[in-house]
CSV table of C-alpha atoms in Angstrom, one decimal:
chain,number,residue,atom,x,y,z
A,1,UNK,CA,111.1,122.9,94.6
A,2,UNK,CA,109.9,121.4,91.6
A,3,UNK,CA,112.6,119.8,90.8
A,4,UNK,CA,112.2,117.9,94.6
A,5,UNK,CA,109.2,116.5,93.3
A,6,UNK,CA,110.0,115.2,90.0
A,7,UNK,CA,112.8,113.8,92.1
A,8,UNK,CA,110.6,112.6,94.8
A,9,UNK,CA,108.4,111.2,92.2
A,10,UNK,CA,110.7,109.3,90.2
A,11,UNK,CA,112.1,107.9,93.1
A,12,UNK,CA,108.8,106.8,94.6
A,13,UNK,CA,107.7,104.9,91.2
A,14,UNK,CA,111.3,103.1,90.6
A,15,UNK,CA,110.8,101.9,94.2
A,16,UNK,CA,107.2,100.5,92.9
A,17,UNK,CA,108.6,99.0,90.0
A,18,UNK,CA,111.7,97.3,92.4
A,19,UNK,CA,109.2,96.0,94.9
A,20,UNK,CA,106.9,94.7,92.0
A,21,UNK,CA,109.8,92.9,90.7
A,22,UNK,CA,110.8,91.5,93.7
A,23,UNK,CA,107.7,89.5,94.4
A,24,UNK,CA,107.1,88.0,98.0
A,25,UNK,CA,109.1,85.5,99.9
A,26,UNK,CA,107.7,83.8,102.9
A,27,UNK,CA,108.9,80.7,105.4
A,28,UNK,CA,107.7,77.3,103.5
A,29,UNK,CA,105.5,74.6,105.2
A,30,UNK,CA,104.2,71.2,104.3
A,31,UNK,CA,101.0,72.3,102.1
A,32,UNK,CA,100.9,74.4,98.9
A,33,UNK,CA,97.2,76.2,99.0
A,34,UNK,CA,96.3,78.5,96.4
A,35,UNK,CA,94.4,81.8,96.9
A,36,UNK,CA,91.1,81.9,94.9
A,37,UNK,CA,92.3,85.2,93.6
A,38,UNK,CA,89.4,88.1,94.5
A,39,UNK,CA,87.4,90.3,92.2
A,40,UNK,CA,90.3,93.0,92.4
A,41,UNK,CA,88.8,94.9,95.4
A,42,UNK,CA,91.3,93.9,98.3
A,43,UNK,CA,88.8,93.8,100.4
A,44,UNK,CA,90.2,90.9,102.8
A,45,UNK,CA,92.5,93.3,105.5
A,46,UNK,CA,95.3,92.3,107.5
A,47,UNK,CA,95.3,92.7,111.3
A,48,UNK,CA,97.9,93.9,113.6
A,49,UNK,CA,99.7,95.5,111.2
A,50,UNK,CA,100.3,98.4,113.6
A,51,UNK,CA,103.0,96.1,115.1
A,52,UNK,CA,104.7,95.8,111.7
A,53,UNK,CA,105.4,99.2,110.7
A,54,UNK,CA,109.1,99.5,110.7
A,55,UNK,CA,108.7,96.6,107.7
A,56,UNK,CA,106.2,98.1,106.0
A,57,UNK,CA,107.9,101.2,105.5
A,58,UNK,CA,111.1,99.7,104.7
A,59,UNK,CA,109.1,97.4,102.0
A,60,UNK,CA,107.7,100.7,100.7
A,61,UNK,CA,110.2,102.8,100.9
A,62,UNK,CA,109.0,105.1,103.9
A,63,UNK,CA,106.7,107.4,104.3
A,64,UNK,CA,105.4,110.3,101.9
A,65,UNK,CA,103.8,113.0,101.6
A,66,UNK,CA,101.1,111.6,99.2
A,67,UNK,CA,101.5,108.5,101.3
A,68,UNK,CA,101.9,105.0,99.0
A,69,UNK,CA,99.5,102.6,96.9
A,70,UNK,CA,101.9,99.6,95.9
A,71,UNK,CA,100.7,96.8,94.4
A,72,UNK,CA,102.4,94.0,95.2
A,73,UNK,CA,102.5,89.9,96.3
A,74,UNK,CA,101.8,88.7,99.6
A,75,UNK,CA,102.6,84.6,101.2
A,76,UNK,CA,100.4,83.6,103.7
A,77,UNK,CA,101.7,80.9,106.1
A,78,UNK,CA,99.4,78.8,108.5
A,79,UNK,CA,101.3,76.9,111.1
A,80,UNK,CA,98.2,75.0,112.3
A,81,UNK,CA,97.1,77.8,114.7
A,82,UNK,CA,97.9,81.4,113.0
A,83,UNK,CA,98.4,82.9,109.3
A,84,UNK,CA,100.9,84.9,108.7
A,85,UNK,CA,101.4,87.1,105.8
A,86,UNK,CA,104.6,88.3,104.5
A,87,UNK,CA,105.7,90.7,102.3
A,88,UNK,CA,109.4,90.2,100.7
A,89,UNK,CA,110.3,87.8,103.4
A,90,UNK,CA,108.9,90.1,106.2
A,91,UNK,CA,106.4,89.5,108.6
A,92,UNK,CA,103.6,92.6,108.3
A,93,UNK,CA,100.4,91.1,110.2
A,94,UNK,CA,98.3,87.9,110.2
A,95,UNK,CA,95.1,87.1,108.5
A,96,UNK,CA,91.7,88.1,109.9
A,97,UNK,CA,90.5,85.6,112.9
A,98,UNK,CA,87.5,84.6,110.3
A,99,UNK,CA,90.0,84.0,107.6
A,100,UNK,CA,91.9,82.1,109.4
A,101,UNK,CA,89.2,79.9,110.2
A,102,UNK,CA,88.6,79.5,107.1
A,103,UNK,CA,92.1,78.5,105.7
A,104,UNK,CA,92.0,75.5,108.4
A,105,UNK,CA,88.6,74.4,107.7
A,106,UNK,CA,90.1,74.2,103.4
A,107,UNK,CA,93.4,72.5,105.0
A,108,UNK,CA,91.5,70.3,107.1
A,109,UNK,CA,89.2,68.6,103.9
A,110,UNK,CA,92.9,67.7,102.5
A,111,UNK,CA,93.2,66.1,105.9
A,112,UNK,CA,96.5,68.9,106.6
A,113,UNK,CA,97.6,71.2,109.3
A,114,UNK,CA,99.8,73.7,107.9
A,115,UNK,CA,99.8,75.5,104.9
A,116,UNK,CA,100.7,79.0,102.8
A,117,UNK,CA,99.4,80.5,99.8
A,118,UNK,CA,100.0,83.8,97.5
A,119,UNK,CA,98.2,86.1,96.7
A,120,UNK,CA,98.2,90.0,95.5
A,121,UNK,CA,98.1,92.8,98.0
A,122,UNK,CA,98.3,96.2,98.5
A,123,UNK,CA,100.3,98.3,100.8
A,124,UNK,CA,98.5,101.9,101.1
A,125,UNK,CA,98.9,104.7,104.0
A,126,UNK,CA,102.3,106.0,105.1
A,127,UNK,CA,101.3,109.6,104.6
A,128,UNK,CA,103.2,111.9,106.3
A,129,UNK,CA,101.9,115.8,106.1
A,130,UNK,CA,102.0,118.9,107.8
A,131,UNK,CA,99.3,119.5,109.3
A,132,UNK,CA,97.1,122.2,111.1
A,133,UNK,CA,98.7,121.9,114.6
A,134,UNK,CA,101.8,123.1,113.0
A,135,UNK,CA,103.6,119.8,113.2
A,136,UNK,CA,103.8,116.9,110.7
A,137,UNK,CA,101.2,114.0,111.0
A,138,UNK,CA,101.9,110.8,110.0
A,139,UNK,CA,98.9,107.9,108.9
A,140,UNK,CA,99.5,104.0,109.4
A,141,UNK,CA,100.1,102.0,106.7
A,142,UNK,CA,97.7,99.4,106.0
A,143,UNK,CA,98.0,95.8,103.9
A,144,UNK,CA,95.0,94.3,102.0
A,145,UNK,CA,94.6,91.2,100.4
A,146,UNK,CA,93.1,90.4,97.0
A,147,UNK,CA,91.3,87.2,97.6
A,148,UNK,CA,88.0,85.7,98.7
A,149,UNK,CA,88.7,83.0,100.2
A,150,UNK,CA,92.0,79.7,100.7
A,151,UNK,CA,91.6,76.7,98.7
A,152,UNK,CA,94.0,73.5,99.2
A,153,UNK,CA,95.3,72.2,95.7
């Protein structure tokens, strides 16, 4: 058993240190806007990430027991009316309605429509336990964003 989880372990921090390597990859647009990176909280969430579970886990490398905390880059992609983030050239959710908003409104002072930006992020959740109703649970995995707000450059 122990040797499971120094297996399980190992595996589960060279799959960090793959993904951390690999970096993000998202669709391109006209406009380069740069994240004014956050105060290291990730405390800007991504919405309707429930949808984009399949990716998250593959991204991650699937649910665990302890669940995952992976560190990471994420490209956010404004087509003029939704932001998309991406992680490794998948799609995982879109920016908050508000954050949206606010992307436009920075894209719109350069007199643009579309736009992307990267910044850090971090996939957590994906914990999969047995629980006290005698069958395993499994929790959500969830993406946050490390920044305060888009500015165009």
């Amino acid at each position: 058993m122990d040797l499971l989880i120094v297996l399980g372990a190992a595996a589960v921090f060279a799959a960090a240190v793959w993904l951390l390597g690999r970096g993000a990859s998202g669709r391109r647009t006209s406009s380069r806007v740069s994240g004014r990176r956050g105060d290291g909280e990730y405390e800007s969430y991504v919405v309707g990430e429930f949808d984009y579970q399949d990716a998250l886990a593959e991204i991650s490398g699937g649910k665990t027991e302890d669940g995952v905390e992976i560190y990471t880059r994420a490209r956010v992609v404004f087509d003029g009316f939704d932001a998309e983030v991406f992680i490794q050239g998948k799609k995982v959710g879109n920016l908050s309605q508000e954050m949206t908003a606010e992307m436009e409104a920075a894209l719109r002072r350069k007199g643009q429509r579309k736009g992307e930006f990267e910044v850090p992020a971090l996939i957590n959740g994906g914990r999969r336990y047995w629980g006290k109703n005698h069958r395993f649970n499994e929790t959500q995995f969830q993406v946050y964003l490390d920044i305060l707000d888009p500015e165009v450059e």
